Amino acid sequence: MEKFFWADKLAKDIIKVNKDKKIYVVASGITPSGQIHIGNFREVITTDMVARALESKGKKVRFIYSWDDFDRFRKVPKGVPKEYEKYIGMPLSEIPSPSGKGSYAEYLEKEFEDSLKKIGISPEFIRQSVMYKKCAYAKLIKKAIDSRKDIIKILNKYRKEPLNKDWYPIEVYCEKCKKDSTKVKSVESYEVEYECKCGFKNKFDIRKKGIVKARWRVDWPMRWKYEEVDFEPGGIDHSVAGSSYFTGKEIVKKVYNHDAPMYQLYEWIGIKGGGAFSSSAGNVLTLNDVEEIYEPEVLRYLFVGTKPKSAFSISFDNDVIKIYEDFDALERKYYDGSANPREKRMYEMSKLDKSKKQPKRISFRHLITLVQVGKTKDLNGLGKKRAEKARNWLEKYAGKDMKFKVQDKVKIKLSGKDKDAMLELKKSLERQNYTEDELFNEFYNVCEKAGTKNTDFFRIAYLIIIGKGKGPRLASLILAIGKEKVIKLLKQIK
Ligand SMILES: [Zn+2]
């Protein structure tokens, strides 16, 4: 299996490193400093697929997601009130939410957690503010402080300006002003003495007061040790020489005598046809935005098919239709048994659950027509849900060529063969009911009878029915609208 699918190969390598582990820990995480970009989702789904691959090898897996919400608030992001400047330097968990409910961090976390649930991802969320405030890492932090000379040595290898001798691997949030404008003056065993720019100073025991945080480059490896992480992916910014993964790997070995988890780099994601989300417009594309257009399984499928280290773009333009069609084709192959091993694995990774029944789908292309002719009321289940995605897509992203409106009045003057053809079409429709294929064949009979060219016939039919020269497959369009309504239109031809 491993040679067919990247996540299976990673799972195999993870087990090889640590053969008899009872529970394998896979991890990802982020600092909730602003709206969470779809690029960060790639990290989560990469981890999710490795978790699934480990499980399919019969292993127990713990998938942890770290909210690094004890990190400092660095800058006010777009869309957040300017007065938030006064919170810069405070932990993200201690700032009020712009919504008025809960903290700033919780506000961002909630949206992402809800979006993840919809696509079948429910990791164990760990709020670092909770962990730090209850002094969970006190022992490991002390170890880092005791080893600070080693840490300085490791970090200085990659720094232009070396760290000072009085550098400590921790930051202290001031008890008075709540900010990190502090300087550590001295450390003795577990006791830290600090001074803040606001004038406050104090001495405290890091086992008793949760106001200290390990600096990022130490924080990350410290938690690899604490949670015994076996696998964690990282974005390209974490992956170059001297970046936090590489220094973390050295630090975790030197300070904690522990091995770094297996690592997988993931590339960024681009956007195709996203309008307001193009990089020049500067809006953040969130998982929620993608979920508005893509069904959960199709969204997973987008990521499943590309190796994490390859970049790709999420389409919002007319390619959306093709992506749905590709997914439906894969699903059919899976259920009729014609999928090759790689396709089989891709489909399994795209699924939300383990159900064995083939889902009943309506093609996205057909739904685009149904939505526009107003025939979605009778849909239910998956059809109804997919129709919602088609509607959102039409409203927000679809090209003009995909949009149409069914006409009430014939607005063109017809004569000669063109007129004869439309009158023949009316007769055919009145005569009997058709399946889509039968109706399609009937068009050619009509053309023959009227002596008109096929291309002219289609163009004129579209002009009459939807007021433009092109549209969705004509037979399917007429049946979707209902032939009675089309007959009524054709009767207006004089
Ligand atoms: Zn202060």
Coordinates of C-alpha atoms and ligand atoms in Angstrom, one line a residue:
M1 CA 0.0 0.0 0.0
E2 CA 2.8 2.4 1.0
K3 CA 4.1 2.9 -2.5
F4 CA 0.7 4.2 -3.7
F5 CA 0.0 6.9 -1.2
W6 CA 2.2 9.4 0.6
A7 CA 0.4 9.3 4.0
D8 CA 0.7 5.5 4.1
K9 CA 4.4 5.8 3.4
L10 CA 4.8 8.4 6.2
A11 CA 2.9 6.2 8.6
K12 CA 5.2 3.3 7.8
D13 CA 8.2 5.4 8.5
I14 CA 6.8 6.7 11.8
I15 CA 6.2 3.2 13.1
K16 CA 9.7 2.2 12.0
V17 CA 11.2 4.8 14.2
N18 CA 9.2 3.9 17.3
K19 CA 8.0 0.3 16.8
D20 CA 6.3 -0.6 20.0
K21 CA 4.7 2.7 21.0
K22 CA 1.2 2.2 22.5
I23 CA -0.3 5.4 21.2
Y24 CA 1.2 7.5 18.4
V25 CA 0.9 11.2 18.8
V26 CA 0.5 13.4 15.7
A27 CA 0.3 17.1 16.2
S28 CA -0.3 20.4 14.6
G29 CA -1.1 23.9 15.8
I30 CA -1.2 27.6 15.2
T31 CA -1.1 31.0 16.9
P32 CA -4.6 32.4 16.7
S33 CA -3.5 35.9 15.9
G34 CA -5.8 36.7 13.1
Q35 CA -8.4 34.9 10.9
I36 CA -7.0 31.5 10.1
H37 CA -5.9 31.2 6.5
I38 CA -6.7 28.1 4.3
G39 CA -3.0 27.5 4.1
N40 CA -3.0 26.5 7.8
F41 CA -5.7 24.0 7.0
R42 CA -3.2 22.2 4.9
E43 CA -1.2 21.4 8.0
V44 CA -4.3 20.0 9.7
I45 CA -5.4 17.8 6.9
T46 CA -1.9 16.6 6.3
T47 CA -1.8 15.5 10.0
D48 CA -5.3 14.0 9.7
M49 CA -4.3 11.8 6.8
V50 CA -1.3 10.6 8.6
A51 CA -3.5 9.8 11.6
R52 CA -5.9 7.9 9.4
A53 CA -3.0 6.0 7.7
L54 CA -1.6 5.0 11.2
E55 CA -5.1 3.8 12.2
S56 CA -5.5 1.8 9.1
K57 CA -2.3 0.0 10.2
G58 CA -4.0 -0.9 13.4
K59 CA -2.3 1.7 15.6
K60 CA -3.9 3.8 18.3
V61 CA -3.5 7.5 17.5
R62 CA -3.8 10.7 19.4
F63 CA -4.2 13.8 17.2
I64 CA -3.5 17.0 19.2
Y65 CA -4.1 20.5 17.9
S66 CA -2.3 23.2 19.8
W67 CA -3.8 26.6 20.1
D68 CA -0.8 28.8 20.8
D69 CA -3.0 31.4 22.5
F70 CA -0.5 32.2 25.2
D71 CA 1.6 33.9 22.5
R72 CA 1.7 37.7 22.5
F73 CA -0.6 39.8 20.5
R74 CA 1.8 41.3 17.9
K75 CA -0.2 43.6 15.7
V76 CA -3.8 44.6 15.0
P77 CA -4.9 42.6 11.9
K78 CA -7.2 43.9 9.2
G79 CA -10.8 44.0 10.3
V80 CA -10.1 44.4 14.0
P81 CA -10.7 47.8 15.7
K82 CA -7.7 50.1 15.9
E83 CA -8.0 50.6 19.6
Y84 CA -6.8 47.0 20.0
E85 CA -3.3 48.5 19.7
K86 CA -3.5 48.9 23.5
Y87 CA -3.4 45.1 23.9
I88 CA -0.2 44.6 22.0
G89 CA 2.2 42.6 24.1
M90 CA -0.5 40.8 26.1
P91 CA -1.3 37.0 25.6
L92 CA -4.0 36.4 23.0
S93 CA -6.0 34.5 25.5
E94 CA -6.3 37.6 27.7
I95 CA -7.7 40.1 25.2
P96 CA -11.4 40.6 24.8
S97 CA -13.1 39.3 21.6
P98 CA -14.3 41.9 19.1
S99 CA -17.6 40.1 19.2
G100 CA -18.0 41.0 22.9
K101 CA -18.1 37.3 24.0
G102 CA -15.1 35.4 25.4
S103 CA -11.5 36.2 24.5
Y104 CA -10.0 37.3 21.2
A105 CA -8.3 33.9 20.8
E106 CA -11.5 31.9 21.5
Y107 CA -13.3 34.0 18.9
L108 CA -10.8 32.9 16.2
E109 CA -10.5 29.3 17.5
K110 CA -14.3 28.7 17.5
E111 CA -14.7 29.5 13.8
F112 CA -11.9 27.1 12.8
E113 CA -12.9 24.3 15.1
D114 CA -16.5 24.4 13.7
S115 CA -15.2 24.4 10.2
L116 CA -13.0 21.4 10.9
K117 CA -15.8 19.4 12.4
K118 CA -17.8 19.7 9.2
I119 CA -15.1 17.9 7.2
G120 CA -14.7 15.1 9.7
I121 CA -11.7 16.4 11.6
S122 CA -12.0 16.4 15.4
P123 CA -8.5 16.6 17.0
E124 CA -8.0 17.1 20.7
F125 CA -7.6 20.8 21.1
I126 CA -5.0 22.0 23.6
R127 CA -5.1 25.6 24.7
Q128 CA -1.6 26.6 25.6
S129 CA -2.9 29.5 27.7
V130 CA -4.5 26.8 29.9
M131 CA -1.4 24.7 30.0
Y132 CA 0.9 27.6 30.9
K133 CA -1.4 29.2 33.4
K134 CA -1.5 25.9 35.3
C135 CA 2.3 25.7 35.2
A136 CA 2.2 22.4 33.4
Y137 CA 5.6 22.9 31.8
A138 CA 7.4 24.3 34.9
K139 CA 9.9 21.4 35.2
L140 CA 10.7 21.5 31.5
I141 CA 11.0 25.3 31.5
K142 CA 13.5 25.0 34.4
K143 CA 15.5 22.5 32.4
A144 CA 15.6 25.0 29.5
I145 CA 16.7 27.8 31.8
D146 CA 19.4 25.5 33.3
S147 CA 20.6 24.7 29.8
R148 CA 20.4 28.2 28.5
K149 CA 24.1 28.3 27.5
D150 CA 23.6 25.3 25.3
I151 CA 20.5 26.8 23.8
I152 CA 22.3 30.1 23.1
K153 CA 25.0 28.2 21.4
I154 CA 22.6 26.4 19.1
L155 CA 20.6 29.5 18.2
N156 CA 23.7 31.6 17.7
K157 CA 24.9 29.3 14.9
Y158 CA 22.1 30.7 12.7
R159 CA 22.0 34.3 14.0
K160 CA 23.8 37.3 12.5
E161 CA 23.7 39.0 15.8
P162 CA 24.5 36.6 18.7
L163 CA 22.3 36.5 21.7
N164 CA 23.5 38.2 24.8
K165 CA 24.8 36.3 27.7
D166 CA 21.9 37.5 29.9
W167 CA 19.4 36.0 27.4
Y168 CA 16.8 33.6 28.9
P169 CA 14.6 31.2 27.0
I170 CA 11.5 32.6 28.7
E171 CA 9.2 35.6 28.5
V172 CA 7.4 36.8 31.6
Y173 CA 4.0 38.5 31.4
C174 CA 3.9 41.4 33.9
E175 CA 1.5 40.9 36.8
K176 CA 0.5 44.5 36.7
C177 CA 0.2 45.6 33.1
K178 CA -0.2 42.0 31.7
K179 CA 2.3 42.7 28.9
D180 CA 5.6 41.1 28.0
S181 CA 7.5 44.3 28.3
T182 CA 9.6 42.6 31.0
K183 CA 13.2 41.7 31.5
V184 CA 14.3 38.7 33.5
K185 CA 16.9 39.9 36.1
S186 CA 17.9 36.6 37.7
V187 CA 16.8 33.0 38.1
E188 CA 17.5 30.8 41.1
S189 CA 16.1 27.3 40.9
Y190 CA 12.4 27.8 40.2
E191 CA 12.4 31.4 41.2
V192 CA 12.4 34.1 38.6
E193 CA 13.0 37.8 39.3
Y194 CA 11.7 40.3 36.7
E195 CA 11.3 43.9 36.0
C196 CA 8.7 45.5 33.7
K197 CA 8.9 48.7 31.7
C198 CA 5.7 49.8 33.5
G199 CA 7.8 50.0 36.7
F200 CA 6.6 46.9 38.3
K201 CA 9.0 44.2 39.6
N202 CA 8.6 41.0 41.4
K203 CA 10.1 37.6 42.2
F204 CA 8.0 34.4 41.7
D205 CA 8.1 30.6 41.6
I206 CA 7.3 29.3 38.1
R207 CA 5.6 26.3 39.6
K208 CA 3.1 28.5 41.3
K209 CA 2.4 31.4 39.0
G210 CA 1.5 30.8 35.3
I211 CA 2.9 34.0 33.9
V212 CA 5.9 32.7 32.2
K213 CA 6.1 31.3 28.6
A214 CA 9.0 29.6 26.9
R215 CA 10.2 31.5 23.9
W216 CA 9.0 30.0 20.6
R217 CA 12.2 28.3 19.6
V218 CA 12.2 26.5 22.9
D219 CA 8.5 26.3 23.3
W220 CA 8.0 24.0 20.3
P221 CA 10.7 21.4 21.1
M222 CA 9.6 21.5 24.8
R223 CA 6.1 20.4 23.8
W224 CA 7.4 17.7 21.5
K225 CA 9.0 16.3 24.7
Y226 CA 5.9 16.9 26.9
E227 CA 3.4 15.3 24.5
E228 CA 5.9 12.8 23.0
V229 CA 5.0 13.8 19.5
D230 CA 5.8 11.4 16.7
F231 CA 4.7 13.4 13.7
E232 CA 4.2 17.1 13.0
P233 CA 4.1 18.9 9.6
G234 CA 5.3 22.5 9.1
G235 CA 5.1 25.2 6.6
I236 CA 8.0 26.2 4.4
D237 CA 8.8 29.1 6.6
H238 CA 9.6 26.6 9.4
S239 CA 11.5 24.3 7.1
V240 CA 14.6 26.1 5.9
A241 CA 18.1 25.7 7.5
G242 CA 18.2 27.6 10.8
S243 CA 14.5 27.7 11.1
S244 CA 12.6 26.7 14.2
Y245 CA 12.2 23.1 13.3
F246 CA 15.9 22.6 12.7
T247 CA 17.0 24.5 15.9
G248 CA 14.1 22.7 17.7
K249 CA 15.5 19.4 16.7
E250 CA 18.9 20.2 18.2
I251 CA 17.4 21.7 21.3
V252 CA 15.1 18.8 22.1
K253 CA 18.0 16.4 21.8
K254 CA 20.5 18.5 23.8
V255 CA 18.1 19.8 26.5
Y256 CA 15.6 17.0 26.9
N257 CA 17.5 14.0 25.4
H258 CA 14.5 13.4 23.2
D259 CA 14.1 13.0 19.4
A260 CA 12.3 15.4 17.3
P261 CA 9.1 14.1 15.6
M262 CA 9.1 13.0 12.0
Y263 CA 8.5 16.1 10.0
Q264 CA 6.7 16.8 6.7
L265 CA 7.0 20.1 4.9
Y266 CA 3.9 21.4 3.4
E267 CA 3.7 24.0 0.6
W268 CA 1.4 27.0 0.5
I269 CA -1.8 27.1 -1.3
G270 CA -2.8 29.5 -4.0
I271 CA -6.2 30.7 -5.1
K272 CA -7.6 30.6 -8.6
G273 CA -10.5 32.8 -9.5
G274 CA -11.3 33.8 -6.0
G275 CA -12.0 37.5 -6.8
A276 CA -12.0 39.2 -3.4
F277 CA -9.4 36.7 -2.1
S278 CA -6.7 37.4 -4.6
S279 CA -3.5 38.5 -2.9
S280 CA -3.9 42.1 -4.2
A281 CA -7.3 42.4 -2.5
G282 CA -5.7 41.3 0.8
N283 CA -8.7 39.4 2.3
V284 CA -8.0 36.2 4.2
L285 CA -9.4 33.0 2.6
T286 CA -10.7 30.8 5.4
L287 CA -11.7 27.2 5.5
N288 CA -15.3 28.4 5.9
D289 CA -15.1 30.3 2.6
V290 CA -14.0 27.1 0.9
E291 CA -16.7 25.0 2.6
E292 CA -19.3 27.3 1.1
I293 CA -18.4 26.1 -2.3
Y294 CA -17.0 22.6 -1.8
E295 CA -18.7 19.6 -0.2
P296 CA -16.7 18.2 2.7
E297 CA -15.6 15.1 0.7
V298 CA -14.7 17.1 -2.3
L299 CA -12.8 19.6 -0.2
R300 CA -10.8 16.7 1.4
Y301 CA -10.3 15.2 -2.1
L302 CA -8.6 18.5 -3.2
F303 CA -5.9 18.1 -0.6
V304 CA -5.7 14.3 -0.7
G305 CA -4.6 14.2 -4.3
T306 CA -1.5 16.5 -3.9
K307 CA 1.6 15.6 -2.0
P308 CA 2.1 18.1 0.9
K309 CA 5.4 19.4 -0.6
S310 CA 3.7 20.4 -3.9
A311 CA 2.0 23.7 -4.2
F312 CA -1.5 23.9 -5.7
S313 CA -4.3 26.3 -6.1
I314 CA -7.9 26.0 -4.9
S315 CA -10.2 26.9 -7.8
F316 CA -13.2 29.2 -7.5
D317 CA -13.6 29.7 -11.2
N318 CA -15.4 27.3 -13.6
D319 CA -12.9 24.6 -12.7
V320 CA -15.0 24.0 -9.7
I321 CA -17.4 22.0 -12.0
K322 CA -14.5 19.8 -13.3
I323 CA -13.3 19.1 -9.7
Y324 CA -16.8 17.9 -8.7
E325 CA -16.9 15.8 -11.9
D326 CA -13.5 14.3 -11.2
F327 CA -14.5 13.5 -7.6
D328 CA -17.8 11.9 -8.7
A329 CA -15.9 9.8 -11.3
L330 CA -13.5 8.6 -8.6
E331 CA -16.4 7.7 -6.3
R332 CA -18.1 5.7 -9.1
K333 CA -14.8 3.8 -9.8
Y334 CA -14.4 3.1 -6.1
Y335 CA -17.9 1.5 -5.8
D336 CA -17.8 -0.4 -9.1
G337 CA -14.4 -1.8 -8.2
S338 CA -12.5 -0.3 -11.1
A339 CA -10.4 2.1 -9.0
N340 CA -6.6 1.3 -8.9
P341 CA -4.9 1.1 -5.5
R342 CA -3.9 4.7 -5.4
E343 CA -7.4 5.9 -6.4
K344 CA -8.9 3.6 -3.8
R345 CA -6.8 5.1 -1.1
M346 CA -7.5 8.7 -2.3
Y347 CA -11.2 8.0 -2.1
E348 CA -10.9 6.4 1.4
M349 CA -9.0 9.5 2.6
S350 CA -11.7 11.8 1.1
K351 CA -14.6 10.1 2.8
L352 CA -15.9 11.5 6.1
D353 CA -16.9 8.3 7.7
K354 CA -16.5 4.5 7.1
S355 CA -20.0 3.9 5.7
K356 CA -20.0 1.4 2.8
K357 CA -23.1 2.6 0.9
Q358 CA -22.5 4.5 -2.3
P359 CA -23.9 8.1 -1.8
K360 CA -26.5 9.3 -4.2
R361 CA -25.1 12.3 -5.9
I362 CA -26.6 14.8 -8.4
S363 CA -23.9 16.3 -10.7
F364 CA -22.8 19.7 -9.8
R365 CA -23.2 20.8 -13.4
H366 CA -26.8 19.8 -13.4
L367 CA -27.4 21.5 -10.1
I368 CA -26.1 24.8 -11.6
T369 CA -29.0 24.5 -14.0
L370 CA -31.6 23.4 -11.4
V371 CA -30.7 26.3 -9.2
Q372 CA -31.1 28.8 -12.0
V373 CA -34.4 27.4 -13.2
G374 CA -35.7 27.3 -9.6
K375 CA -36.2 23.5 -9.4
T376 CA -34.4 22.7 -6.2
K377 CA -37.3 22.5 -3.8
D378 CA -37.8 18.8 -4.2
L379 CA -34.2 17.9 -3.5
N380 CA -33.2 16.4 -0.2
G381 CA -30.2 14.9 1.5
L382 CA -26.9 15.2 -0.4
G383 CA -28.7 16.7 -3.4
K384 CA -30.0 19.5 -1.3
K385 CA -26.7 20.1 0.3
R386 CA -24.8 20.1 -3.0
A387 CA -27.4 22.5 -4.5
E388 CA -26.6 24.9 -1.7
K389 CA -22.9 24.9 -2.7
A390 CA -23.9 25.4 -6.4
R391 CA -26.0 28.4 -5.4
N392 CA -23.2 29.9 -3.3
W393 CA -20.8 29.4 -6.2
L394 CA -23.2 31.0 -8.7
E395 CA -23.7 34.0 -6.5
K396 CA -20.1 34.6 -5.6
Y397 CA -17.7 33.2 -8.2
A398 CA -19.3 31.7 -11.4
G399 CA -18.3 33.2 -14.7
K400 CA -20.9 35.1 -16.7
D401 CA -21.0 32.2 -19.2
M402 CA -22.4 30.0 -16.5
K403 CA -25.3 32.3 -15.5
F404 CA -28.6 32.5 -17.2
K405 CA -32.2 33.5 -16.6
V406 CA -35.2 31.6 -18.1
Q407 CA -37.2 34.0 -20.3
D408 CA -40.9 34.8 -20.1
K409 CA -41.1 36.5 -23.5
V410 CA -39.6 35.7 -26.9
K411 CA -37.6 38.7 -27.7
I412 CA -36.3 37.9 -31.2
K413 CA -38.0 38.0 -34.6
L414 CA -37.9 34.7 -36.5
S415 CA -38.5 33.9 -40.1
G416 CA -37.8 31.2 -42.6
K417 CA -36.1 28.0 -41.6
D418 CA -35.4 29.3 -38.1
K419 CA -39.0 29.8 -37.5
D420 CA -40.0 26.4 -38.9
A421 CA -37.4 24.7 -36.7
M422 CA -38.9 26.3 -33.5
L423 CA -42.4 25.4 -34.5
E424 CA -41.3 21.8 -35.2
L425 CA -39.6 21.7 -31.7
K426 CA -42.9 22.9 -30.2
K427 CA -44.8 20.0 -32.0
S428 CA -42.2 17.5 -30.8
L429 CA -42.5 18.6 -27.3
E430 CA -46.3 18.5 -27.4
R431 CA -46.4 15.1 -28.9
Q432 CA -44.8 13.1 -26.1
N433 CA -42.5 12.9 -23.1
Y434 CA -38.8 12.3 -23.5
T435 CA -35.8 11.2 -21.6
E436 CA -32.8 13.5 -22.0
D437 CA -31.2 11.2 -24.6
E438 CA -34.4 10.8 -26.5
L439 CA -35.0 14.6 -26.6
F440 CA -31.4 15.1 -27.7
N441 CA -31.9 12.8 -30.7
E442 CA -35.2 14.5 -31.4
F443 CA -33.4 17.8 -32.0
Y444 CA -31.8 16.3 -35.0
N445 CA -35.1 15.1 -36.4
V446 CA -36.4 18.6 -36.0
C447 CA -33.4 20.1 -37.8
E448 CA -33.9 17.7 -40.6
K449 CA -37.6 18.4 -41.0
A450 CA -37.0 22.2 -41.0
G451 CA -33.9 22.0 -43.1
T452 CA -32.0 24.0 -40.6
K453 CA -28.4 23.7 -39.5
N454 CA -27.8 22.2 -36.1
T455 CA -25.7 25.1 -34.9
D456 CA -28.4 27.6 -35.8
F457 CA -31.1 25.5 -34.2
F458 CA -29.2 25.4 -30.8
R459 CA -28.3 29.1 -30.9
I460 CA -31.9 30.1 -31.6
A461 CA -33.4 27.7 -29.0
Y462 CA -31.0 29.2 -26.4
L463 CA -31.9 32.7 -27.4
I464 CA -35.5 32.0 -26.9
I465 CA -35.3 30.1 -23.7
I466 CA -32.5 31.9 -21.8
G467 CA -31.9 35.0 -23.8
K468 CA -28.3 34.2 -24.8
G469 CA -26.7 32.1 -27.6
K470 CA -25.2 29.5 -25.4
G471 CA -26.1 27.5 -22.3
P472 CA -26.2 24.2 -20.5
R473 CA -27.0 21.1 -22.5
L474 CA -30.3 21.9 -24.2
A475 CA -32.1 18.7 -23.6
S476 CA -31.3 18.7 -19.9
L477 CA -32.2 22.4 -19.7
I478 CA -35.6 21.9 -21.3
L479 CA -36.4 19.0 -19.0
A480 CA -35.2 20.9 -16.0
I481 CA -37.4 23.9 -16.8
G482 CA -40.3 21.7 -17.6
K483 CA -41.4 21.3 -21.2
E484 CA -44.8 23.0 -20.5
K485 CA -43.1 26.2 -19.8
V486 CA -41.0 25.9 -23.0
I487 CA -44.0 25.1 -25.1
K488 CA -45.7 28.2 -23.7
L489 CA -42.7 30.3 -24.8
L490 CA -42.6 28.7 -28.3
K491 CA -46.3 29.4 -28.7
Q492 CA -45.5 33.1 -28.7
I493 CA -43.7 32.7 -32.1
K494 CA -45.8 34.3 -34.7
Ligands
ZN1 ZN 4.2 45.8 33.5

